[in-house]
Coordinates of C-alpha atoms (C1' of nucleotides) in Angstrom, one line a residue:
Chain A
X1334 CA 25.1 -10.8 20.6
X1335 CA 25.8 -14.4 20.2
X1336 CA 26.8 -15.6 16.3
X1337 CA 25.3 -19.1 15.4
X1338 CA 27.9 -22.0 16.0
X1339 CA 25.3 -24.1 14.1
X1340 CA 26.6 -26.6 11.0
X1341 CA 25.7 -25.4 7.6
X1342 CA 24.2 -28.6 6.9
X1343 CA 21.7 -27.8 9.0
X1344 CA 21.2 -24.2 8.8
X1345 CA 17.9 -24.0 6.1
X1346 CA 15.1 -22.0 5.3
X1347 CA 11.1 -21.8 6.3
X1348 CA 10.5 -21.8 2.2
X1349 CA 12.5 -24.7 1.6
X1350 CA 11.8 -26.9 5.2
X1351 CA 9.3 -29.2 3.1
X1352 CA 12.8 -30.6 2.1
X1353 CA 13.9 -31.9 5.3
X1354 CA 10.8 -33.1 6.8
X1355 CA 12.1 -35.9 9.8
X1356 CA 15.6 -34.3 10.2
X1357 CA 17.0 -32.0 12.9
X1358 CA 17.6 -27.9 11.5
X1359 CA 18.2 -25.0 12.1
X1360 CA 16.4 -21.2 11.1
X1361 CA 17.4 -17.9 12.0
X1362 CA 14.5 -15.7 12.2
X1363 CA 12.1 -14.1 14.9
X1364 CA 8.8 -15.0 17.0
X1365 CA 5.7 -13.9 14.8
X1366 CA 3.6 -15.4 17.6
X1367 CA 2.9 -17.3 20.6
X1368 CA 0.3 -19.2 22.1
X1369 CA 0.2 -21.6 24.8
X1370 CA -2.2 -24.7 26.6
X1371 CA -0.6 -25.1 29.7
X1372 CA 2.7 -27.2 29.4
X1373 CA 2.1 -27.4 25.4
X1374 CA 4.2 -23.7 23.8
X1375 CA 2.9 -23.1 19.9
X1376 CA 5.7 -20.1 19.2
X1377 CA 5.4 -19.0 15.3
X1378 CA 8.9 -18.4 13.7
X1379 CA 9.4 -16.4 10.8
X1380 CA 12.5 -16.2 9.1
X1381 CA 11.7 -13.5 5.6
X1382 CA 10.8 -16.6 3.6
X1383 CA 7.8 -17.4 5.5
X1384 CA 6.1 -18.5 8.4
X1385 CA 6.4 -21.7 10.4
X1386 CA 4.4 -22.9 13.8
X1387 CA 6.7 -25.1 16.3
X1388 CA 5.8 -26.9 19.3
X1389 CA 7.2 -27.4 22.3
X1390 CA 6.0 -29.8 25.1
X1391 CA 7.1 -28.8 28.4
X1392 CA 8.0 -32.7 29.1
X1393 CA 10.2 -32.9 26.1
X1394 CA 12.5 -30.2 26.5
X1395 CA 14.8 -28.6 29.4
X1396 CA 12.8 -26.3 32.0
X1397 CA 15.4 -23.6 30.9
X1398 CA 14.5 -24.0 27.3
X1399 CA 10.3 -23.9 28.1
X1400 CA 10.2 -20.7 30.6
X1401 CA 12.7 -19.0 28.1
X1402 CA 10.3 -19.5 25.4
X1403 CA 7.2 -19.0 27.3
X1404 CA 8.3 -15.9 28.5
X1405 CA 9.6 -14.5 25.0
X1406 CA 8.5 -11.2 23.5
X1407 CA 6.9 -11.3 19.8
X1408 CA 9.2 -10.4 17.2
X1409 CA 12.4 -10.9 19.5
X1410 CA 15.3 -12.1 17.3
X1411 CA 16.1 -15.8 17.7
X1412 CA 18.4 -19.0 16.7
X1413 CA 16.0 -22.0 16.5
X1414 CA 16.3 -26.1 16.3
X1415 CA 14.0 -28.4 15.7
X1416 CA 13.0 -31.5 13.9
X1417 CA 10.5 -31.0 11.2
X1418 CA 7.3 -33.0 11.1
X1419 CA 4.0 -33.1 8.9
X1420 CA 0.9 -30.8 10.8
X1421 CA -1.5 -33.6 12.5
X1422 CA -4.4 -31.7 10.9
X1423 CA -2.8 -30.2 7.4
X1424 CA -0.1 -32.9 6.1
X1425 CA 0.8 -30.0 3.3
X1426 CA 1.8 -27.8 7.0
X1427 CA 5.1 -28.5 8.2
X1428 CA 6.1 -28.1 11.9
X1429 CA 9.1 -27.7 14.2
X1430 CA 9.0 -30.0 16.9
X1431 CA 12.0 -27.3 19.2
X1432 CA 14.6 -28.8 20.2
X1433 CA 17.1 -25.8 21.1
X1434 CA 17.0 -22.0 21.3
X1435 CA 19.2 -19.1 21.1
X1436 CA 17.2 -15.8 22.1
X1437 CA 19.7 -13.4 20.2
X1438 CA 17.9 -10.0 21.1
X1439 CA 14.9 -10.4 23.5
X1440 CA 12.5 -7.0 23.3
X1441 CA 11.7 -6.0 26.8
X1442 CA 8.4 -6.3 28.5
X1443 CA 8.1 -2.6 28.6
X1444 CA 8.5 -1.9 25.1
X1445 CA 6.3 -4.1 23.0
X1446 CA 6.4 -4.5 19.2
X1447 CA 4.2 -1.9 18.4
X1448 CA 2.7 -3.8 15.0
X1449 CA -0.5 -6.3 17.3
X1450 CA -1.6 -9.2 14.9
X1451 CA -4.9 -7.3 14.9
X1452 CA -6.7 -5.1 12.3
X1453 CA -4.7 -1.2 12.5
X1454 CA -5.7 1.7 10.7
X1455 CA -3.7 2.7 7.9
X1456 CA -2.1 6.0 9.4
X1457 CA -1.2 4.1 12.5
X1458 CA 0.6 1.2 10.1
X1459 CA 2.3 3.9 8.1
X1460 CA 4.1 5.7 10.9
X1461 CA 5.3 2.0 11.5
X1462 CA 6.2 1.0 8.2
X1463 CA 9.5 -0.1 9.0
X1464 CA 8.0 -2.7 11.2
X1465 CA 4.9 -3.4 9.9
X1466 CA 7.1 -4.6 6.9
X1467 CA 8.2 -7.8 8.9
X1468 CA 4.3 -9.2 8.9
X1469 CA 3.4 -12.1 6.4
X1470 CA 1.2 -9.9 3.8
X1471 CA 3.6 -7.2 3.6
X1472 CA 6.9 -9.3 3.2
X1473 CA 4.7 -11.5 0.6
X1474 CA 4.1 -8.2 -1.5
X1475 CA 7.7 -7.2 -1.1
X1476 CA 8.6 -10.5 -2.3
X1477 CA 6.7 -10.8 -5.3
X1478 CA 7.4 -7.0 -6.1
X1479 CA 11.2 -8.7 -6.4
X1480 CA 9.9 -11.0 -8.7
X1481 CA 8.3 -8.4 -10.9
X1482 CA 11.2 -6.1 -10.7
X1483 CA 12.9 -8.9 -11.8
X1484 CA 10.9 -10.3 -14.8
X1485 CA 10.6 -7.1 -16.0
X1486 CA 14.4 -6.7 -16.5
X1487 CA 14.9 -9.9 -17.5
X1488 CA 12.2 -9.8 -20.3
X1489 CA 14.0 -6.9 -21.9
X1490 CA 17.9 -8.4 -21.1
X1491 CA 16.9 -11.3 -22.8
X1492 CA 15.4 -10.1 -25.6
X1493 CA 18.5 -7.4 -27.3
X1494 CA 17.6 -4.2 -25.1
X1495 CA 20.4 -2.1 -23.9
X1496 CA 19.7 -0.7 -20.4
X1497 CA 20.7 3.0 -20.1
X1498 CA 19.5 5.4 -17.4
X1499 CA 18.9 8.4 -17.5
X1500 CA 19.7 11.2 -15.5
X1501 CA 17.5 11.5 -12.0
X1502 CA 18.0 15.6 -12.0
X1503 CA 16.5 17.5 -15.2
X1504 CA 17.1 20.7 -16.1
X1505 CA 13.5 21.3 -17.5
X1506 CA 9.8 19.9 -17.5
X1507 CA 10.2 16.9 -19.5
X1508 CA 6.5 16.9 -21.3
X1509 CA 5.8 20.4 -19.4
X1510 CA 2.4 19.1 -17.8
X1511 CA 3.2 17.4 -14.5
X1512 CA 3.9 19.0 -11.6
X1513 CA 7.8 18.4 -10.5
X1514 CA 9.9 18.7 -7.5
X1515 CA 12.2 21.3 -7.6
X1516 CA 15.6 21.9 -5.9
X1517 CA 18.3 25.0 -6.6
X1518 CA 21.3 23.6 -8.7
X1519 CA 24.1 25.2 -7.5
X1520 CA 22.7 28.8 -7.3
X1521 CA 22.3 29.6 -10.8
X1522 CA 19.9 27.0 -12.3
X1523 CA 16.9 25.6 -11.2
X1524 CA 16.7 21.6 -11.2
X1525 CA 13.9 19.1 -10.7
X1526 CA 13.8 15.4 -10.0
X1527 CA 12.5 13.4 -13.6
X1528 CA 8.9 12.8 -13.9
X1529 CA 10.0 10.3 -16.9
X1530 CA 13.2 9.3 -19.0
X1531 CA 11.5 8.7 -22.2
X1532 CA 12.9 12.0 -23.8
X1533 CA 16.7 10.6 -22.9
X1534 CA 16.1 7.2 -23.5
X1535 CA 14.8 8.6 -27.7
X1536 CA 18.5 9.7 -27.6
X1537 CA 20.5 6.2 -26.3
X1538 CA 18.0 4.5 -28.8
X1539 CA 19.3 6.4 -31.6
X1540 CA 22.8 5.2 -30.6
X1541 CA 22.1 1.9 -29.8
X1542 CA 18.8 0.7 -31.0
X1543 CA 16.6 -1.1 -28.2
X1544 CA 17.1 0.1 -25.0
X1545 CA 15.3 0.7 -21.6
X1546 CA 15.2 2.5 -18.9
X1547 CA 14.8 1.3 -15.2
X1548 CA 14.8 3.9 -12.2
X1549 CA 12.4 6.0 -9.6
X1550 CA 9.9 9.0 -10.9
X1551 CA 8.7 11.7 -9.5
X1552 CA 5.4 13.3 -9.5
X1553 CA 4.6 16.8 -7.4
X1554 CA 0.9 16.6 -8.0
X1555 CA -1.1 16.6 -5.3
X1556 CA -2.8 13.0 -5.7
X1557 CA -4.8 11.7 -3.1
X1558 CA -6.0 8.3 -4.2
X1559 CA -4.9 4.9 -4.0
X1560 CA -3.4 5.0 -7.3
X1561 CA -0.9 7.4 -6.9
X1562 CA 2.9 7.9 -5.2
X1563 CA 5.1 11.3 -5.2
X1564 CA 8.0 9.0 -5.6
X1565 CA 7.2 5.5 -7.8
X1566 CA 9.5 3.0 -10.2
X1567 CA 9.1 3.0 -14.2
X1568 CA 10.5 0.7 -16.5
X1569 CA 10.6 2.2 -20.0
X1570 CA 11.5 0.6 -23.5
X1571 CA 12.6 2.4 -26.4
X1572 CA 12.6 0.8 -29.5
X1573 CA 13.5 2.7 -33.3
X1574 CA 11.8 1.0 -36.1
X1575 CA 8.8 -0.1 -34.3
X1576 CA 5.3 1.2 -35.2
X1577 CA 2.8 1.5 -32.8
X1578 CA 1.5 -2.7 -33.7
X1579 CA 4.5 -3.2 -32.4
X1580 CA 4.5 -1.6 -29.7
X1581 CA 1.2 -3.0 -28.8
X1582 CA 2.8 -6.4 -29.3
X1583 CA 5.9 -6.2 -27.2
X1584 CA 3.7 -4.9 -24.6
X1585 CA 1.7 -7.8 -24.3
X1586 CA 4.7 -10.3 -24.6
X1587 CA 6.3 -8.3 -21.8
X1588 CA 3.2 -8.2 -19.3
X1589 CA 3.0 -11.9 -20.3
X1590 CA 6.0 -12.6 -19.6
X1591 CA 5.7 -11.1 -15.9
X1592 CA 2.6 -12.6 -15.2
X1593 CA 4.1 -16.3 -16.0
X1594 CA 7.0 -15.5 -13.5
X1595 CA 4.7 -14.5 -10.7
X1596 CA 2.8 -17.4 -11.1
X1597 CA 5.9 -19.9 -11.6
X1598 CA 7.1 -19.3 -8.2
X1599 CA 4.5 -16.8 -5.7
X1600 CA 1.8 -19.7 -5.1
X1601 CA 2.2 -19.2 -1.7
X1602 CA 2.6 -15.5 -1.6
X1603 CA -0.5 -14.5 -3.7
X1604 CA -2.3 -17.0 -1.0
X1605 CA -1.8 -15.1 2.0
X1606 CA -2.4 -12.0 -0.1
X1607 CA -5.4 -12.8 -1.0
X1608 CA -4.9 -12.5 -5.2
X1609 CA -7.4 -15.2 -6.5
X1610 CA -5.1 -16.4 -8.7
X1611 CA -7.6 -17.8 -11.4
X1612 CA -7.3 -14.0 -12.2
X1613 CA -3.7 -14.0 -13.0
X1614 CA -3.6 -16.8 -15.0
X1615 CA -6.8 -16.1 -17.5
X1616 CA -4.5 -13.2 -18.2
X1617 CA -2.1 -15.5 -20.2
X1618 CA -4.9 -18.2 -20.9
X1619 CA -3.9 -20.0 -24.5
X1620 CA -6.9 -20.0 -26.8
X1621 CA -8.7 -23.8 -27.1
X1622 CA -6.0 -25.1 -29.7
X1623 CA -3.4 -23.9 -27.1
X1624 CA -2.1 -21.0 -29.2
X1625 CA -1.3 -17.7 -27.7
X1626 CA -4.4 -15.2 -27.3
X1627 CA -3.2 -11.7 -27.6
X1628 CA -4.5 -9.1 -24.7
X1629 CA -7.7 -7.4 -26.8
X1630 CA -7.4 -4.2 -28.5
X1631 CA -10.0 -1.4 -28.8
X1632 CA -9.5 2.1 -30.4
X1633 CA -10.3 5.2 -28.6
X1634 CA -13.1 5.7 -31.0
X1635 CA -14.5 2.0 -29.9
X1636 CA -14.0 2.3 -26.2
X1637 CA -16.1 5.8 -26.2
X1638 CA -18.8 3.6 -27.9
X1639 CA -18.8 1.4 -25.0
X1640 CA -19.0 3.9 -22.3
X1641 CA -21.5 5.9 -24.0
X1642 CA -23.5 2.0 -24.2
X1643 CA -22.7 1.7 -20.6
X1644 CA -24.3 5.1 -19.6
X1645 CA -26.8 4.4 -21.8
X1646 CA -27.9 1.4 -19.5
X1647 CA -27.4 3.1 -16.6
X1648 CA -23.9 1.3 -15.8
X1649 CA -21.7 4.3 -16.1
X1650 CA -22.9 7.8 -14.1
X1651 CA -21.8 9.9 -16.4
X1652 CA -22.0 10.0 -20.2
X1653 CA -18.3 10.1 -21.9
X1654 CA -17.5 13.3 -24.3
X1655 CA -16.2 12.7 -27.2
X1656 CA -12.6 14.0 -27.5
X1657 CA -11.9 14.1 -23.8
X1658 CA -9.7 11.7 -22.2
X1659 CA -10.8 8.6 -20.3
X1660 CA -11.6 9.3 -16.3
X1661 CA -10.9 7.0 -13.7
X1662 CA -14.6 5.4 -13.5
X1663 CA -14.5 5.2 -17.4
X1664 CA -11.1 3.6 -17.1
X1665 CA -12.9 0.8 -14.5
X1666 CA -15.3 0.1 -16.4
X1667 CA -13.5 -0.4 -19.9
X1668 CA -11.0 -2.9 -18.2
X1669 CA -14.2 -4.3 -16.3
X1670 CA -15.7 -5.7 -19.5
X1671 CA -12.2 -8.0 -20.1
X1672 CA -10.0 -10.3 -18.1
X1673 CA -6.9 -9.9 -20.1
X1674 CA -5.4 -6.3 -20.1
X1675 CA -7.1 -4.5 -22.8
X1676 CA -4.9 -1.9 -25.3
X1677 CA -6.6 0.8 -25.6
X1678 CA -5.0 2.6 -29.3
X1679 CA -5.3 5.9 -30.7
X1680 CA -6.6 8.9 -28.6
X1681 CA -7.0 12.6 -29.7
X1682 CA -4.1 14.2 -30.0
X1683 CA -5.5 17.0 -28.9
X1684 CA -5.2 15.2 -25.1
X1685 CA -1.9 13.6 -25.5
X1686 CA 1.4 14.5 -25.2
X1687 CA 3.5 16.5 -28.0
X1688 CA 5.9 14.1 -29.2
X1689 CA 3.3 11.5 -30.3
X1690 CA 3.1 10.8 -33.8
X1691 CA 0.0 11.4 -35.8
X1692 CA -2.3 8.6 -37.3
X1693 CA -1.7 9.4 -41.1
X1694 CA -5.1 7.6 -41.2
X1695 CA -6.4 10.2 -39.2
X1696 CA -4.2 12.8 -38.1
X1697 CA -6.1 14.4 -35.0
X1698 CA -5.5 11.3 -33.4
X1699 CA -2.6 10.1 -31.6
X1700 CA -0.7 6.4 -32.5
X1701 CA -0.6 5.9 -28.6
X1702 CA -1.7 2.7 -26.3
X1703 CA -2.5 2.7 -22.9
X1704 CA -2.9 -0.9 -21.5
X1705 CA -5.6 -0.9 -18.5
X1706 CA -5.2 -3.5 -15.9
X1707 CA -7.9 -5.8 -15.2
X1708 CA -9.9 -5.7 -12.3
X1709 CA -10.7 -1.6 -12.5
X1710 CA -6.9 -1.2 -12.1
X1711 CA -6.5 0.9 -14.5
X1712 CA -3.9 2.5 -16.8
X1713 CA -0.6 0.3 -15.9
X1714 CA 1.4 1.1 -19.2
X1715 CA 1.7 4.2 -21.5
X1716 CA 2.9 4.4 -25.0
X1717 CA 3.1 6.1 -28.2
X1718 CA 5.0 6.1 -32.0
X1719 CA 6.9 9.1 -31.2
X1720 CA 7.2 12.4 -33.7
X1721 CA 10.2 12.0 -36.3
X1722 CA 9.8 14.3 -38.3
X1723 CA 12.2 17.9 -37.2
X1724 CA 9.0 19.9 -38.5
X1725 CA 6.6 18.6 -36.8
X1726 CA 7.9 18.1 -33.3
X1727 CA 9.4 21.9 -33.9
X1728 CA 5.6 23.0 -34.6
X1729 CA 4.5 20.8 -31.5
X1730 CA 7.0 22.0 -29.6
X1731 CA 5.9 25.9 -30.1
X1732 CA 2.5 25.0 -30.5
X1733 CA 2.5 23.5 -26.2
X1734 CA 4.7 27.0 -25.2
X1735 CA 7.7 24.9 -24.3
X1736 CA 10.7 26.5 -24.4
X1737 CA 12.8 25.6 -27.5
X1738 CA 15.9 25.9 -26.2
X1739 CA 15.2 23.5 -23.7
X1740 CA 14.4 20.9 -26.4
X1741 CA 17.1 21.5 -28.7
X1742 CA 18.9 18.3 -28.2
X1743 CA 15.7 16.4 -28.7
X1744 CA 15.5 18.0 -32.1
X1745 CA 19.1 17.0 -33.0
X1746 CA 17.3 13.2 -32.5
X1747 CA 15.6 14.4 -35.7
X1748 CA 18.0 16.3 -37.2
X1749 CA 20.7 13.7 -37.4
X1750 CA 19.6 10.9 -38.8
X1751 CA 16.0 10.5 -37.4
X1752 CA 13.6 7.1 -37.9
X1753 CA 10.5 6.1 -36.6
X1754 CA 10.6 4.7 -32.9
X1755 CA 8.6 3.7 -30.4
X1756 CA 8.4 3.3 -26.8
X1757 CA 6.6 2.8 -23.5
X1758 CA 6.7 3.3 -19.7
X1759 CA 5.3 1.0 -17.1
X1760 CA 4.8 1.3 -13.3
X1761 CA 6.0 -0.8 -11.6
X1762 CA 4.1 0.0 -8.2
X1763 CA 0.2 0.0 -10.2
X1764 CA 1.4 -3.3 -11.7
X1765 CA 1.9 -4.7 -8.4
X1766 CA -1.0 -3.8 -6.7
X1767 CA -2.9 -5.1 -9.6
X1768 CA -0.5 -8.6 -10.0
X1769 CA -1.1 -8.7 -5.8
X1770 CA -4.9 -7.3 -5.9
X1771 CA -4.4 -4.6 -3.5
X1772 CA -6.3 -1.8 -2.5
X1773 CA -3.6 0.6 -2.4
X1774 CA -0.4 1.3 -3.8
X1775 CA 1.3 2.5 -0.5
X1776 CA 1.8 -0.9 -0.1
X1777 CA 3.7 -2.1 -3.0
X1778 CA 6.8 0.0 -1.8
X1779 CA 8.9 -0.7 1.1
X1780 CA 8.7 3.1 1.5
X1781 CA 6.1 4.4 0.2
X1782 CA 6.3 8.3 -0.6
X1783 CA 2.5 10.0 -0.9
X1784 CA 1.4 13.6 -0.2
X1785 CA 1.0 13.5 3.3
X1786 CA 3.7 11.0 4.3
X1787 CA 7.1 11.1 3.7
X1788 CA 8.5 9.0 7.3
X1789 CA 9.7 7.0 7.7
Chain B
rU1049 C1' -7.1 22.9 -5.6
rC1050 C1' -12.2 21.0 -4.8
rC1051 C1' -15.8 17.4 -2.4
rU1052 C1' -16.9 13.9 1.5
rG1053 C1' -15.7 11.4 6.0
rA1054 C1' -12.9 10.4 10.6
rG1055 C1' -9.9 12.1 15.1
rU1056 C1' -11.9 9.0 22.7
rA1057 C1' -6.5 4.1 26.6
rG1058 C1' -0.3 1.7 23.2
rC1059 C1' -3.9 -0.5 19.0
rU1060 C1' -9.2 -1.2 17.0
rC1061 C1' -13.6 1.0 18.4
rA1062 C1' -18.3 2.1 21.9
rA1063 C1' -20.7 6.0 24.9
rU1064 C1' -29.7 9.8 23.9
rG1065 C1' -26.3 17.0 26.2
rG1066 C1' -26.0 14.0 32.5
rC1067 C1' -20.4 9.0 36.7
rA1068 C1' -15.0 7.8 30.5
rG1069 C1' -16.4 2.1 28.5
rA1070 C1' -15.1 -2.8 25.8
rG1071 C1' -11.8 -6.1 23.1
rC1072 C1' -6.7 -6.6 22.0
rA1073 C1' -1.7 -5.3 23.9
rU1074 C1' 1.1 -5.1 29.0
rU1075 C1' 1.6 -7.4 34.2
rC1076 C1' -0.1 -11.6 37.4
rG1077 C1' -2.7 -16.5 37.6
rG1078 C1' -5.0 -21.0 34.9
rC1079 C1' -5.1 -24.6 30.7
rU1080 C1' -1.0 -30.8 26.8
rG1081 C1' -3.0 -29.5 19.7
rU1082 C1' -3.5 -24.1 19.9
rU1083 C1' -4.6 -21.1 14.9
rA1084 C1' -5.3 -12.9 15.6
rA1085 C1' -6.2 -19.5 20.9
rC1086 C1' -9.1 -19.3 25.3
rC1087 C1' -10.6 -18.3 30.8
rG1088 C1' -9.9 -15.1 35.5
rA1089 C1' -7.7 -10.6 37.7
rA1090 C1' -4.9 -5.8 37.7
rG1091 C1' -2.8 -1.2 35.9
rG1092 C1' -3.7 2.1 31.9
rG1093 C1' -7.5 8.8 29.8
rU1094 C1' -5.7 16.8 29.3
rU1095 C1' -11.8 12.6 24.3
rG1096 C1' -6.8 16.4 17.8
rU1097 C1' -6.1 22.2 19.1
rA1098 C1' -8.4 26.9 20.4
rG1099 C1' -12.7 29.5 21.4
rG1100 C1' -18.2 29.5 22.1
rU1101 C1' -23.4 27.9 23.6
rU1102 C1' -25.2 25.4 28.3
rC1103 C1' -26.6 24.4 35.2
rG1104 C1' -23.7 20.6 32.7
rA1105 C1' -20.1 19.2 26.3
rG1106 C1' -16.6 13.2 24.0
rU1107 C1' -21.6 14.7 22.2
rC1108 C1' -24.1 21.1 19.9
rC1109 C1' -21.7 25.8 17.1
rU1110 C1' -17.1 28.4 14.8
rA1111 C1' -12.1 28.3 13.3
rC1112 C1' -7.8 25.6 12.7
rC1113 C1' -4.7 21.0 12.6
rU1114 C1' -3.9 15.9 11.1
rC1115 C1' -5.4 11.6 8.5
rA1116 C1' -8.4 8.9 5.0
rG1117 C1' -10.5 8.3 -0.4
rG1118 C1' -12.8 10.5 -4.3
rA1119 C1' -12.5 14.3 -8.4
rG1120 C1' -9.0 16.7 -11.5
rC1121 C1' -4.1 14.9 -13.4
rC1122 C1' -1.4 10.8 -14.2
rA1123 C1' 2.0 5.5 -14.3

RNA sequence: UCCUGAGUAGCUCAAUGGCAGAGCAUUCGGCUGUUAACCGAAGGGUUGUAGGUUCGAGUCCUACCUCAGGAGCCA
């Protein structure tokens, strides 16, 4: 295949081309598209950065250059020159007027790219994932997936955490509720794939104070919505000596903190997404005085109020019991009512997890938050105060049938020197589609892994 | 696991129980500002699988397979 001999001066980038409007460059990227009138060639480049419509008149360049591109294949690899110029219609659309091409792979006639610039069904798309990447809406989402990936590390780097990972293969049902992929370790033992890292990352907090955790998860249930992966990213911050106001707080300075970086650079992205972006930004909108408005909070007690309102005016189908845990439409519906992500503090215990702490206001419920998403996309971030006293996490322990010997290094935690600590876990996947406004999460993923899918 | 819906050309979809169709894609031709460009022509089919009802099944019945999104559960 030929290299580029082009000058670096020249070599440049569809994102940045608004820099070099009038000057000769060069872009290494693909045909997205071609159209023609006559002797007048409109080939769309893309390049991963973004897209970029050329012209080519048949008068001003060589007849070898025109039939070459005339007769090119979409998504065929390519070298392009060109001088960059202001769209006649659009002066914010820049073109490239072609001045040279080097076709560095051309796809054959007889073998297509299979991905048309048409509306495809979403089984059809999946089984082609690896090229329906390539098209503008899918390489925004990847990019701005990046950027949140990104943010979210940077928020805790920045601010004294300590990243350590933990391990990927468990030897036991972390919170023994989810259903988890299992594999034989080495004959003897059983081993499953994590389905969270909390428990280990209680233990690197006790040695080094803040820390987080970064990795995949993974989920055996069999979830069939548009919520849910076998296989999806969490980001999880532990943090000893922090209460559950404090919890609540760094999760709204972290989600903040997110949103601002989407929005500082992924204009252009969330436009041919389709995110209306007045969404993203009343999300972090100061109060009239320009001070900081903190994402609402409502207790569980509060938010079963509303529902039962709701279903009272005929908004909500069915009427919310008391003690049972939020369902999906109730979920909607609370985050409906607010356009900042609202906190939603203090289940029953009775439906939470084991190592929560008790209210000591009110000890049958649960010092947990789970921030909902606005826009009905629900929970996005789970947390809790955990259990520090040895007692009481013993009793909790029994009291869910999970095996105690299993657990026995999470008791040392409070055995040896225990304090009160607090953490969370966030997906990254939900929190894209909801940043992005999609649909579905199989798209926030290069790879997406559900229950029925697991090619390519 | 349960509920609902969908499987017809490479893709997206039509077809009252009575000749298997269209748009896009591909090939050929036309067009100097096109925006999933447009116009003309050609090629392209074991209607998811198996069985059944019927003179006749893409269409009706049974079972199965695949996919979708909703419940439960969760991030």
């Amino acid at each position: 295949m030929p290299t580029t001999n082009t000058t670096p001066e020249t070599l440049t980038t569809i994102a940045s081309i608004g820099q070099h409007v009038g000057q000769t460059v060069t872009l290494r990227g693909w045909l997205y598209n071609l159209r023609s009138s006559g002797k007048l060639l409109f080939p769309t480049f893309r390049d991963g950065t973004g897209t970029i419509q050329g012209i080519v008149p048949k008068a001003a360049v060589s007849e070898e250059l025109f039939e070459t591109l005339k007769n090119l294949t979409l998504e065929s690899s390519l070298i392009v020159s060109g001088t960059v110029s202001a769209h006649p219609k659009d002066p914010a659309i820049f073109e490239l007027q072609v001045t040279a091409l080097t076709v560095t792979q051309r796809i054959p006639d007889a073998t297509p790219f299979p991905i048309q610039l048409k509306e495809n069904g979403p089984d059809f798309l999946m089984e082609h994932r690896h090229l329906w990447l390539r098209t503008p809406r899918q390489s925004a989402i990847l990019r701005v997936r990046a950027t949140i990936m990104r943010a979210a590390a940077e928020y805790f780097d920045t601010n004294g955490f300590f990243r350590t990972d933990p391990p990927i293969l468990t030897p036991n049902a972390c919170e023994g509720t989810s259903e988890l992929f299992e594999m034989d370790y080495f004959g003897d033992d059983k081993a499953f794939l994590t389905q969270s890292g909390q428990l280990y990352v209680e233990a690197t907090a006790m040695a080094l104070g803040k820390v987080y955790s970064f990795g995949p998860t993974f989920r055996a249930e069999k979830s069939k919505t548009r919520r849910h992966l076998t296989e999806f990213w969490m980001i999880e911050p532990e943090v000893t000596y922090l209460d559950l106001e404090g919890l609540m707080q760094l999760a709204d300075d972290f989600l903040s903190h997110i949103v601002t970086r989407v929005l500082e650079s992924h204009q252009a992205d969330l436009k041919v997404i389709g995110k209306d972006i007045t969404k993203l930004e009343a999300v972090i909108a100061p109060g009239p005085d320009g001070e900081r408005v903190p994402f609402p909070k409502l207790s569980y007690d509060e938010a079963h109020q509303m529902l039962l309102d709701a279903h009272a005016k005929g908004l909500l189908e069915n009427a919310h019991t008391y003690g049972d845990d939020f369902g999906s439409p109730d979920e909607t519906y609370i985050s409906n009512q607010f356009s900042k992500p609202v906190m939603v503090h203090r289940y029953p215990a009775a439906v939470k997890a084991f190592y929560m702490q008790p209210d000591p206001a009110d000890p049958t419920k649960a010092l947990c938050v789970d921030v909902l998403a606005p826009e009905g996309y629900g929970e996005i971030i789970g947390g809790s105060q955990r259990v520090d006293d040895y007692d009481l996490l013993h009793s909790r322990i029994v009291a869910h049938n999970l095996p105690l010997d299993a657990f026995q290094w999470y008791l040392d935690l409070r055995k040896y020197g225990s304090v009160p600590h607090s953490g969370f876990g966030m997906g990254i996947e939900r929190c894209v589609a909801w940043i992005c406004g999609l649909d579905h999460v199989r798209e926030t993923i290069p790879f997406a892994r559900t229950l029925n899918r697991i090619y390519p």
